[in-house]
Coordinates of C-alpha atoms in Angstrom, one line a residue:
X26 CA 8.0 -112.8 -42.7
X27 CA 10.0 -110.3 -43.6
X28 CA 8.8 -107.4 -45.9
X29 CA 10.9 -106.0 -49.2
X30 CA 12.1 -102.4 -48.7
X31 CA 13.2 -99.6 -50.7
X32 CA 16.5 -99.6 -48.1
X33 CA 17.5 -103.1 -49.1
X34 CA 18.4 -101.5 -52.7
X35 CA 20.2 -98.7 -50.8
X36 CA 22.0 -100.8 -48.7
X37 CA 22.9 -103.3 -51.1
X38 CA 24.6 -100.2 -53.4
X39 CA 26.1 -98.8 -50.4
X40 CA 27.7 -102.6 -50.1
X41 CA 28.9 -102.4 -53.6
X42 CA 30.7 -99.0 -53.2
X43 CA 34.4 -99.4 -52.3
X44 CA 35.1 -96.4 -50.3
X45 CA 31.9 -96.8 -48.7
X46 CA 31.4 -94.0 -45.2
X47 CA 29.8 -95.0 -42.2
X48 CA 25.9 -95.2 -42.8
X49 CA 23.4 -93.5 -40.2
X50 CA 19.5 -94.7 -41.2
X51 CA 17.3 -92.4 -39.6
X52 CA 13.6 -92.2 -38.9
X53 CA 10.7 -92.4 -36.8
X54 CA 10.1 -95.1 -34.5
X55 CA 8.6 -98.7 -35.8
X56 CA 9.0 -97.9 -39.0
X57 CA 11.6 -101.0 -39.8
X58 CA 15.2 -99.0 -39.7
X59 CA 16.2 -102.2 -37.3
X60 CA 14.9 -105.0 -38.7
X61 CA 15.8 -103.9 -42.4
X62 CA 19.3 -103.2 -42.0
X63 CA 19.7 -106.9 -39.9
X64 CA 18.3 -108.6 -42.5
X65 CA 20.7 -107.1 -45.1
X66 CA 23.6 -107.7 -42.9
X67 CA 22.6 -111.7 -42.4
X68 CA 22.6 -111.7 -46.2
X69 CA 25.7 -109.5 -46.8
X70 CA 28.5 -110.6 -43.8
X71 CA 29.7 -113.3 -41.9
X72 CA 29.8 -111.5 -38.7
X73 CA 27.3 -108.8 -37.8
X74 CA 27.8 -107.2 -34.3
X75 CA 24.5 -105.8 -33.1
X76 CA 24.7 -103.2 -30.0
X77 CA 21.5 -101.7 -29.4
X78 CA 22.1 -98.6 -26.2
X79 CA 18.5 -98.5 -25.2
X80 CA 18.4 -102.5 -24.3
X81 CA 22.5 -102.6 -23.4
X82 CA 23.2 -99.1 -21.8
X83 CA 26.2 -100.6 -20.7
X84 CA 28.1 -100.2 -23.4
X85 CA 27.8 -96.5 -23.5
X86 CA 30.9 -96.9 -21.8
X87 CA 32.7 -98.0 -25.2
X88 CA 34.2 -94.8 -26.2
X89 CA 35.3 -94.3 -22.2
X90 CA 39.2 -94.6 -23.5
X91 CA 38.6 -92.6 -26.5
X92 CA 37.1 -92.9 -30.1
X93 CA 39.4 -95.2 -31.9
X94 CA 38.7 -98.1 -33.5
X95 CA 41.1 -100.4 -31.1
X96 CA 39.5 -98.7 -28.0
X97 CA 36.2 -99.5 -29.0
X98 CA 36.3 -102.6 -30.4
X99 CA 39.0 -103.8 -26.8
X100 CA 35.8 -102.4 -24.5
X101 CA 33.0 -104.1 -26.6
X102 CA 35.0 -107.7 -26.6
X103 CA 35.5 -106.7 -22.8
X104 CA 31.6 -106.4 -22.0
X105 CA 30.8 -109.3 -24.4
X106 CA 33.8 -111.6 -24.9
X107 CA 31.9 -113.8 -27.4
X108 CA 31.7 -110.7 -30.0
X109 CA 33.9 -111.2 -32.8
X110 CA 35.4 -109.2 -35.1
X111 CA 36.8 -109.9 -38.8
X112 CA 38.7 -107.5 -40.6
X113 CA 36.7 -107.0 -44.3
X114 CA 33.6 -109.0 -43.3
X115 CA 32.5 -107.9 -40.1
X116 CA 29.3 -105.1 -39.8
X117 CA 29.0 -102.9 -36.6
X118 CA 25.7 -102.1 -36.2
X119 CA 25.0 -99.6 -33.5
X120 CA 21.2 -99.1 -33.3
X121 CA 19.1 -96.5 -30.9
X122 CA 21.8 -93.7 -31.4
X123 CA 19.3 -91.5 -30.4
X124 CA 20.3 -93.1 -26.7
X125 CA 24.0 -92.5 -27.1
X126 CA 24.9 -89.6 -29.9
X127 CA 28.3 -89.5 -28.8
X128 CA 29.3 -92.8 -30.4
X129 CA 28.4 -90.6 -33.7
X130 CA 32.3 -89.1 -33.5
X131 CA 34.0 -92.4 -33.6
X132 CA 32.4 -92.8 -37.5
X133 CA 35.3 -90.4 -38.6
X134 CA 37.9 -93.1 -37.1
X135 CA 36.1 -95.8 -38.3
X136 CA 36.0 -94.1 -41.7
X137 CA 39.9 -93.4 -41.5
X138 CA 40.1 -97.0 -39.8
X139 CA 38.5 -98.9 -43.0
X140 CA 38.7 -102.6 -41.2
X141 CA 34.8 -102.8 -40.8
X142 CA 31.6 -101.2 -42.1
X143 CA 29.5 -99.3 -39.9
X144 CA 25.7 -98.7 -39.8
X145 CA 24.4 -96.6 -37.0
X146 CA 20.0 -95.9 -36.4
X147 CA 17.9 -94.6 -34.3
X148 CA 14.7 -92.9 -34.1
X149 CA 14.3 -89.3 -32.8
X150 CA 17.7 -88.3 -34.6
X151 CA 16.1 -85.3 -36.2
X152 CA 16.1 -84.1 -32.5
X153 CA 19.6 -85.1 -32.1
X154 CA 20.8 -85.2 -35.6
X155 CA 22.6 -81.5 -35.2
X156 CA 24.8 -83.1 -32.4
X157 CA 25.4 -86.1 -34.6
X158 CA 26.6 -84.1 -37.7
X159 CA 28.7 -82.1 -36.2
X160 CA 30.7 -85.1 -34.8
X161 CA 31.0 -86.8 -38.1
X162 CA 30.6 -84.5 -40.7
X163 CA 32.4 -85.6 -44.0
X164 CA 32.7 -88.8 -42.6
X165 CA 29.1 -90.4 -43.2
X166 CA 26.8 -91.4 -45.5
X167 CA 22.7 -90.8 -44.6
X168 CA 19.3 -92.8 -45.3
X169 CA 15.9 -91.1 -44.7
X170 CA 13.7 -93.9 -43.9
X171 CA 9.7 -93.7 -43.7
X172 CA 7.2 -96.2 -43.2
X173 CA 6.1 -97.9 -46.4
X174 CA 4.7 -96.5 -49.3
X175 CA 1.8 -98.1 -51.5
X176 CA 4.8 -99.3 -53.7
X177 CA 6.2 -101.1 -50.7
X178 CA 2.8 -101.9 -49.4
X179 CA 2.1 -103.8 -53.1
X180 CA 5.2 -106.0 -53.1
X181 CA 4.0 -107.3 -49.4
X182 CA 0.8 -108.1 -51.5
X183 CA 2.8 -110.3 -54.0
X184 CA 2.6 -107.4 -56.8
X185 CA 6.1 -106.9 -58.6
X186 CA 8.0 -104.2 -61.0
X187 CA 5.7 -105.2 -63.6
X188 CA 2.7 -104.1 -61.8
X189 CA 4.0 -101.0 -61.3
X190 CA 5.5 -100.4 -64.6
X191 CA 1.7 -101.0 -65.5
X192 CA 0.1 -98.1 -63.8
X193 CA 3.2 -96.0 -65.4
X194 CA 2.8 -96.6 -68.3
X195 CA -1.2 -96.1 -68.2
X196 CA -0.8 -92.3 -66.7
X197 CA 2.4 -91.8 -69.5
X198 CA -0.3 -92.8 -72.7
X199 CA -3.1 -91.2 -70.6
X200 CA -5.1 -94.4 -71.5
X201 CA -8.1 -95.1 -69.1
X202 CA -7.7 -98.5 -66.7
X203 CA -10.2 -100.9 -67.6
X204 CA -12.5 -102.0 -65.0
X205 CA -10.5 -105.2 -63.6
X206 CA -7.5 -102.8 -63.2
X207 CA -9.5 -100.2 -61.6
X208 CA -11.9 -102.4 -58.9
X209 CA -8.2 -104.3 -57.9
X210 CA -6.2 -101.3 -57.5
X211 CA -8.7 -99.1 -55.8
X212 CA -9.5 -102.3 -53.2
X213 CA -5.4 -102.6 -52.8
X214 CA -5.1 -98.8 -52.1
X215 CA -8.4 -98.9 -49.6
X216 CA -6.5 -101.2 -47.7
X217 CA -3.2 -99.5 -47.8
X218 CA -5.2 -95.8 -46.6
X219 CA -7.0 -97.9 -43.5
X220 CA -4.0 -99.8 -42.6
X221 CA -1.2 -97.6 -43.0
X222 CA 2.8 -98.3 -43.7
X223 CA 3.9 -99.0 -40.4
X224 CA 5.3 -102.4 -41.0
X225 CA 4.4 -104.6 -38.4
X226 CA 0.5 -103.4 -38.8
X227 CA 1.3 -104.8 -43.0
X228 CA 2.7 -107.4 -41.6
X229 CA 0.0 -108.2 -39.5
X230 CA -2.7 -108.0 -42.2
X231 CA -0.7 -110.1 -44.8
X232 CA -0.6 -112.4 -42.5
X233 CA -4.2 -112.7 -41.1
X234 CA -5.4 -111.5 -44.7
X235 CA -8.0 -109.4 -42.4
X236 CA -8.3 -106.2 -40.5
X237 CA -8.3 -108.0 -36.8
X238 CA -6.0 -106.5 -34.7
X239 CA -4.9 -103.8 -36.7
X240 CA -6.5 -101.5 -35.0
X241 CA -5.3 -102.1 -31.9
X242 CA -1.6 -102.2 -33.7
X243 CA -2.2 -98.7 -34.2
X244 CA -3.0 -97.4 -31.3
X245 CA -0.4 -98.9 -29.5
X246 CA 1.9 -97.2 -32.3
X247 CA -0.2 -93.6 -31.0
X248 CA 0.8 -94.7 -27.2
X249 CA 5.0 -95.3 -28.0
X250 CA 5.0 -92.0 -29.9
X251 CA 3.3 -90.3 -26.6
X252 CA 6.3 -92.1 -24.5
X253 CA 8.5 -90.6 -27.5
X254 CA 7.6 -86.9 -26.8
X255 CA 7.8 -87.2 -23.0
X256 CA 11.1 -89.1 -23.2
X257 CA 12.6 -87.1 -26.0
X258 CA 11.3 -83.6 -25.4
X259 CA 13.9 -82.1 -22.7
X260 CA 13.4 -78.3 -22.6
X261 CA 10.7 -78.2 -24.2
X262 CA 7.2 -78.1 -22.7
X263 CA 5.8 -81.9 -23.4
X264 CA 1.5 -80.8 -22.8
X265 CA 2.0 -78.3 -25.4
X266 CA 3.8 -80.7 -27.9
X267 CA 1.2 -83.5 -27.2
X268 CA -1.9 -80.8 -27.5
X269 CA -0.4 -79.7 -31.1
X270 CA -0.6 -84.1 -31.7
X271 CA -3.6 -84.3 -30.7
X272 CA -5.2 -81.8 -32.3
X273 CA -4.5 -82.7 -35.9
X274 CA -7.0 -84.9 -36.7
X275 CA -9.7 -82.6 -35.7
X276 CA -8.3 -79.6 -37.3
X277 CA -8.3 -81.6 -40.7
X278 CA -11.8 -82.7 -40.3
X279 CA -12.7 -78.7 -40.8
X280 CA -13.4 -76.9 -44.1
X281 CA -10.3 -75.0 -43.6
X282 CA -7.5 -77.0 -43.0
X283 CA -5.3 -74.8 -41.7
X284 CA -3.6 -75.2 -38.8
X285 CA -4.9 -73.0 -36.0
X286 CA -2.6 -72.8 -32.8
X287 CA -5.5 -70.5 -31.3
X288 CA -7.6 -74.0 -31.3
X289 CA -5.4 -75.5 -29.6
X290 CA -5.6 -74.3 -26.4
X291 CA -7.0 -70.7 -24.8
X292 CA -4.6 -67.8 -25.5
X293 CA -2.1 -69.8 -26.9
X294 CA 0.1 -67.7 -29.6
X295 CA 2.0 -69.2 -32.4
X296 CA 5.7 -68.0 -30.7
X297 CA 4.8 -70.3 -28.0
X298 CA 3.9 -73.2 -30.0
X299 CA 6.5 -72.8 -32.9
X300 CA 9.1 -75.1 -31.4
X301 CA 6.6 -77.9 -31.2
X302 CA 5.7 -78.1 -34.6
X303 CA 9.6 -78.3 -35.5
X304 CA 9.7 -81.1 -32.7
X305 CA 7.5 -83.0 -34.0
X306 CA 8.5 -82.3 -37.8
X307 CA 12.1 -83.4 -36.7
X308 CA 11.1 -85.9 -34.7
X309 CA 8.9 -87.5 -38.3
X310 CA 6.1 -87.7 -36.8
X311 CA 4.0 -84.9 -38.9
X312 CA 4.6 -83.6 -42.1
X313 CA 4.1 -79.8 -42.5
X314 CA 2.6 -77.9 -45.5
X315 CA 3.5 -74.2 -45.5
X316 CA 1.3 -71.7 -47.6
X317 CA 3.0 -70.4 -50.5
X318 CA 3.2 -66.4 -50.2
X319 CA 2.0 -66.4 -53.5
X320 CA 2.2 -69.6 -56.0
X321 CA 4.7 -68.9 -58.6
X322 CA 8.5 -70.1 -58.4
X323 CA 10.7 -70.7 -56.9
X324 CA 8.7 -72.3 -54.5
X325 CA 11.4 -72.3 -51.5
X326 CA 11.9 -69.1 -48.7
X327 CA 8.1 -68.3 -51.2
X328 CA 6.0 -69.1 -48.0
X329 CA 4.6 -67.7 -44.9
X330 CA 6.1 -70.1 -41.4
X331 CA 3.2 -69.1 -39.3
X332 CA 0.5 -70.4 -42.0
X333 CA 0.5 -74.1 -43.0
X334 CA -2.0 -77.3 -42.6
X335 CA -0.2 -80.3 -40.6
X336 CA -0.7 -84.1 -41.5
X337 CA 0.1 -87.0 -40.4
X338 CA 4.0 -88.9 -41.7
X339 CA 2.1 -91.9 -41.6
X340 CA -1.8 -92.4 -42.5
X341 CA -2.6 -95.2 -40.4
X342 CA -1.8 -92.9 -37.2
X343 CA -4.3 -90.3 -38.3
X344 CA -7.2 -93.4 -39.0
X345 CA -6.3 -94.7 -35.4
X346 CA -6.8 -91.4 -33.9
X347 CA -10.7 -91.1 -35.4
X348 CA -13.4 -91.7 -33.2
X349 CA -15.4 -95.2 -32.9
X350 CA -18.5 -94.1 -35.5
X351 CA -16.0 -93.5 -37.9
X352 CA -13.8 -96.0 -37.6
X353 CA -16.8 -98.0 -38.3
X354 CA -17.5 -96.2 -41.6
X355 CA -14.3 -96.3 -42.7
X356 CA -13.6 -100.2 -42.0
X357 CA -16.8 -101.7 -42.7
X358 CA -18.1 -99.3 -45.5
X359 CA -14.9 -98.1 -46.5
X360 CA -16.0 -94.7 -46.7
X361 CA -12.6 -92.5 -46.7
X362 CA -14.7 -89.4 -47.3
X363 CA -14.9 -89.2 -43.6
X364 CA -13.5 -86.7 -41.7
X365 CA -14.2 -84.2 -44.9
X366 CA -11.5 -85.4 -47.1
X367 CA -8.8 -85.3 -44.5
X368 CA -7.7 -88.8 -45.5
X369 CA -7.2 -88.2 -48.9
X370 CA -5.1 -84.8 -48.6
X371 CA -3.5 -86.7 -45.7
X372 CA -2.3 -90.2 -48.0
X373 CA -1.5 -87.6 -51.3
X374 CA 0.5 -85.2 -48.8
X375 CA 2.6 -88.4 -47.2
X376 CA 2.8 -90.2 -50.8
X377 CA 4.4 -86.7 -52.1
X378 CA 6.5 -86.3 -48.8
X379 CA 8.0 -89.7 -49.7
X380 CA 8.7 -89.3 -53.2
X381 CA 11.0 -86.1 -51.8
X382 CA 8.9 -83.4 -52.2
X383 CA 8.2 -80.9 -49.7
X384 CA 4.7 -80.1 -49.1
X385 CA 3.0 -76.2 -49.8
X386 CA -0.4 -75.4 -50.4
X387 CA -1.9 -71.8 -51.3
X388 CA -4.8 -69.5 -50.0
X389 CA -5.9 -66.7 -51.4
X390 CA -7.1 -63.7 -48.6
X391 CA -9.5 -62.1 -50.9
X392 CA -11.2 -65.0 -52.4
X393 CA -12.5 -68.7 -52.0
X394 CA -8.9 -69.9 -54.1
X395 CA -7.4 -72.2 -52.4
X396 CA -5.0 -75.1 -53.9
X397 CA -4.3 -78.3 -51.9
X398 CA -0.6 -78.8 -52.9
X399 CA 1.8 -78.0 -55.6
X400 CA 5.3 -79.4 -57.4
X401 CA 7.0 -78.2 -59.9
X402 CA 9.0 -79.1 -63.6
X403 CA 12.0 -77.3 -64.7
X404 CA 10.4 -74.5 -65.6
X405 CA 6.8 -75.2 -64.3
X406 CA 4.7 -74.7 -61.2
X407 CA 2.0 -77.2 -61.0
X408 CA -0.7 -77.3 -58.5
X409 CA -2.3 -80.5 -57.4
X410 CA -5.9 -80.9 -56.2
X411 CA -7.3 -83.7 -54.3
X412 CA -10.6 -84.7 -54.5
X413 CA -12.7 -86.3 -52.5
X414 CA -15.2 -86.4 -55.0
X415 CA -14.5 -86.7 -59.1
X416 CA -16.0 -83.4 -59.2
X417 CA -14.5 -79.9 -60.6
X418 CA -11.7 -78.5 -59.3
X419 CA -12.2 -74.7 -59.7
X420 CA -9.5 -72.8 -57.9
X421 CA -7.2 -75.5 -60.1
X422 CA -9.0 -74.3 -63.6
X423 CA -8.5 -70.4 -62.2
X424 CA -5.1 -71.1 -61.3
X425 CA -4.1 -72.3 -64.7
X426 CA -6.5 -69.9 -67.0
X427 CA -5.5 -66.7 -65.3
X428 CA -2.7 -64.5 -66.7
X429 CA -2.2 -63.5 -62.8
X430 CA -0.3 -66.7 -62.4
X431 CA 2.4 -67.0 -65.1
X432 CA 4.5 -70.2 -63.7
X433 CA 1.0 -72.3 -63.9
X434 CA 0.0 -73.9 -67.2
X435 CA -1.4 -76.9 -66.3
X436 CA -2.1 -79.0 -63.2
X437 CA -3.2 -82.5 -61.9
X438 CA -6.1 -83.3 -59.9
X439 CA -6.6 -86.4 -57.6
X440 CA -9.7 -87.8 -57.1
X441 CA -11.7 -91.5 -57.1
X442 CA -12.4 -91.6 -61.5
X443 CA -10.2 -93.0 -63.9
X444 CA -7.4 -91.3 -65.9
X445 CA -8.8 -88.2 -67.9
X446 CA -7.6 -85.1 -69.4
X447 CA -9.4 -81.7 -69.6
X448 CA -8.4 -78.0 -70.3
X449 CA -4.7 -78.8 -69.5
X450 CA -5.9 -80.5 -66.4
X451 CA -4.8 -84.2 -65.9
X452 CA -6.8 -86.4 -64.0
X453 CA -5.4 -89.8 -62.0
X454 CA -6.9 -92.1 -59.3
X455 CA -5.7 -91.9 -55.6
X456 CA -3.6 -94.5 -55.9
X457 CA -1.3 -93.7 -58.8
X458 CA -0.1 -90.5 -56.4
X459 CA 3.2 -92.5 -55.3
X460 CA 4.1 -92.5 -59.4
X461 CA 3.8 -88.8 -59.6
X462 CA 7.3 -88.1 -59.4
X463 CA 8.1 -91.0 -62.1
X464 CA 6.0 -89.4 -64.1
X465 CA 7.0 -85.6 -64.3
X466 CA 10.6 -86.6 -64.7
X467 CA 9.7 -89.3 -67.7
X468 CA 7.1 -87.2 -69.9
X469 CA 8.5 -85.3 -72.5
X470 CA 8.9 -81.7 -72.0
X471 CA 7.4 -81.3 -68.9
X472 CA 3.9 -82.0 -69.7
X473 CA 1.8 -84.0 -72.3
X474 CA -1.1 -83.2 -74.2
X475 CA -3.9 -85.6 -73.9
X476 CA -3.7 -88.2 -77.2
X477 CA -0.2 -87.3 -78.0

C-alpha cells in the first residue's frame, strides 16, 4: 500500500522542469525518502537504477577512477553487469548518501553530463550535509522531507482536497463546524497525535484499522534512532547526546517547559551540551524552540541560544517514550492532556515546523507571561497559544492589549472548542493547526475581524 506524499508533487514538477539539477531528499530515518522517490521513478522512467551504500558498500568504489559520468556509470555496469542505462529515460538513484558523501561531487558532472536524472537520499545528511554542499554547490536541487503531516495522514484515511479545502474555508468565514464535522475531525486528529507520521506506523493502522502493534512500531523507531546516534555521532560524546533524547519527554511534562541541561545530568553546563542539541536538530530528530529576547520583530538573531524548550520532529516518538499508565490513558481514554499538555505544544510545534516555520516562544523574567509560540504577517507578530483546555489564554490577551508590545495586535489560540473569535483573539481546534499557514497568507490584510 503505498501512501500519497507531498514529495510525489515535488518530484513530479521537478520531472516537468527541463533543466532539471541533480535532486538530494533529505531527512530523518523511516520517514519514506526511499520508498517515495521509488515509487515516482516506477511511474516516471523506464529504467531506474537503485544503489543503496549501506546494503551494497561495494560500490563505494564507483568514483575510484574519478567523478565522471563514463567512469561511474563503466564501474557500476562492472559490479552489476545487468544495470542498464538509457540516455533520457534512465533515473540514478543513489540512496543512504549519508554512507558515502563523496559520491555528492559527481552531481556537478552529472549536471554538466545531462544524459540521466539523478536523485540522491539519505538520512543523517544534516550531519553530513556541509560536506555534501560544498561538493555540489550550484549544481543541486534540495527536498526537506518529514514524516507525514495530518494533511498526509487524511489522504491515507481516504479524505481528499475537498476535505481540506472544507476546514479552510470554515477558519477563512470564521463559521463554527457543526457537530458531525467536529466529532469526525477531532476522532481523525486523536488518531493522528497517538499514532504519529512515521509511515509505516500509518500504514500499519490503515491497514489493521486498529491500534495493535503500533506501539511496538514505535519503539522500534526509538531503538534505530539510538543505533543512529551511536553510529552517526563521531567526535561527539554519544551518552551525553542520548541523555539530552532521553530527557525530553520528562522535561515537557513540567510546568516550565524549558529545557534545562542542569536536569540532565549533575554539573552538566550548557557549553558542554550545546553540540548535542545541534546534533540532534541536524540530525531531525527534535525540533528546537528558542526564546525570543523580547517578542517584537524581526523575529530572527531576536532570541537567546542558551534558552529554548525541545520537542519532538515527530509526535509519535514522544507518545512511545511515555510510561505504561499513560500510554494507557492516552490509548484507551484518549486523554492527550497527559503529560501536562506536552502533546499538544508538541503536535502544534511539529505541525508549524512543517508548514516552514521556525519555532520561538517567549518568557517574561519578571512575571508569569509566557507565550507558547509565535509567527508572523508582513507587518505582524502574532503569538500562538496552545491550550490544553478551552480556557483563557491570559499572557495572549496581555500580549495583545499592552502598548509594551507594538508588533502584537492580535493572536490565535489553539485549544479542544470550536472556531470563535474574541478581543482580536481567534480561536481554532487542534487539528486545523497544519492550515495555519494557508490561512495567514489567504486572509485579507493580514488579519480578519470576526463576521466580516
Amino acid at each position: 500500500m503505498y501512501l500519497r506524499r507531498k514529495v510525489d508533487d515535488f518530484l513530479a514538477a521537478w520531472k516537468a522542469d527541463e533543466v532539471r539539477k541533480p535532486l538530494i531528499v533529505k531527512g530523518p530515518r523511516q520517514v519514506g525518502k526511499t520508498e517515495s522517490i521509488i515509487h515516482f521513478a516506477r511511474n516516471r522512467y523506464d529504467k531506474l537504477v537503485y544503489i543503496n551504500f549501506v546494503e551494497e558498500p561495494g560500490y563505494k568504489a564507483i568514483t575510484a577512477d574519478g567523478y565522471s559520468v563514463d567512469n561511474i556509470i563503466k564501474n557500476v555496469t562492472l559490479i552489476d553487469p545487468t544495470k542498464s542505462f538509457e540516455e533520457g529515460n534512465t533515473l540514478i538513484f543513489f540512496d543512504e548518501l549519508q554512507e558515502f558523501p563523496e559520491i555528492a561531487t559527481a552531481l556537478k558532472f552529472f549536471a554538466i553530463d545531462g544524459r540521466f536524472d539523478v536523485i540522491c537520499s539519505g538520512s543523517m545528511l544534516g550531519i553530513n550535509y556541509r560536506k555534501i554542499e560544498s561538493n555540489s554547490v550550484g549544481y543541486k536541487a534540495d527536498y526537506e522531507m518529514s514524516s507525514m503531516d495530518f494533511e498526509e495522514f487524511l489522504w491515507a484515511r481516504g479524505y481528499g482536497a475537498d476535505f481540506t479545502d472544507n476546514l479552510l474555508e470554515h477558519m477563512k468565514t470564521l463559521k463554527p463546524f457543526n457537530e458531525a464535522e467536529v466529532r469526525v475531525c477531532s476522532e481523525l486528529f486523536l488518531d493522528y497525535c497517538v499514532l504519529g507520521g512515521m509511515p509505516e506506523v500509518v500504514r500499519e493502522f490503515v491497514e489493521k484499522g486498529s491500534f495493535a502493534g503500533s506501539l511496538s512500531t514505535q519503539r522500534q523507531l526509538l531503538v534505530d534512532y539510538r543505533e543512529d546516534i551511536r553510529k552517526y555521532a563521531e567526535g561527539m560524546d554519544q551518552g551525553r547526546i542520548l541523555n539530552v533524547f532521553d530527557h525530553i519527554p520528562v522535561q515537557l511534562a513540567k510546568d516550565n517547559k524549558k529545557f534545562q541541561i542542569s536536569k540532565v545530568a549533575k554539573g552538566a553546563r550548557f557549553r558542554e551540551y550545546r553540540g548535542c542539541i545541534e546534533w540532534l536538530a541536524d540530525a531531525g530528530m527534535i525540533n528546537v524552540c528558542y526564546c525570543l529576547g523580547f517578542p517584537e520583530l524581526p523575529i530572527k538573531g531576536n532570541y537567546d541560544e542558551t534558552r529554548y524548550k525541545l520537542y519532538f520532529a515527530d509526535t509519535g516518538l514522544l507518545v512511545a517514550m511515555l510510561d505504561e499508565e499513560a500510554q494507557e490513558d492516552l490509548r484507551v481514554n484518549k486523554n492527550l492532556g497527559v503529560y501536562k499538555g506536552a502533546i499538544y505544544e508538541n503536535l502544534v510545534g511539529e505541525a508549524l515546523k512543517k508548514s516552514g516555520y521556525g519555532l520561538y516562544y517567549y518568557r517574561r523574567d519578571d512575571s508569569t507571561l509566557e507565550q507558547d509560540f509565535f509567527v508572523r504577517t508582513a507587518d505582524c507578530l502574532v503569538p500562538v497559544e496552545v491550550k490544553a483546555k478551552n480556557g483563557t489564554a491570559k499572557s495572549l490577551r496581555v500580549l495583545i492589549s499592552s502598548d509594551r508590545y507594538p508588533d502584537i495586535k492580535w493572536g490565535i489560540k489553539f485549544a479542544g472548542g470550536n472556531i470563535g473569535y474574541d478581543s482580536n483573539v481567534y480561536t481554532f481546534p487542534y487539528f486545523c493547526a497544519f492550515l495555519l499557514r494557508r490561512w495567514l497568507e489567504q486572509i485579507s490584510g493580514g488579519w480578519i475581524e470576526y463576521g466580516k
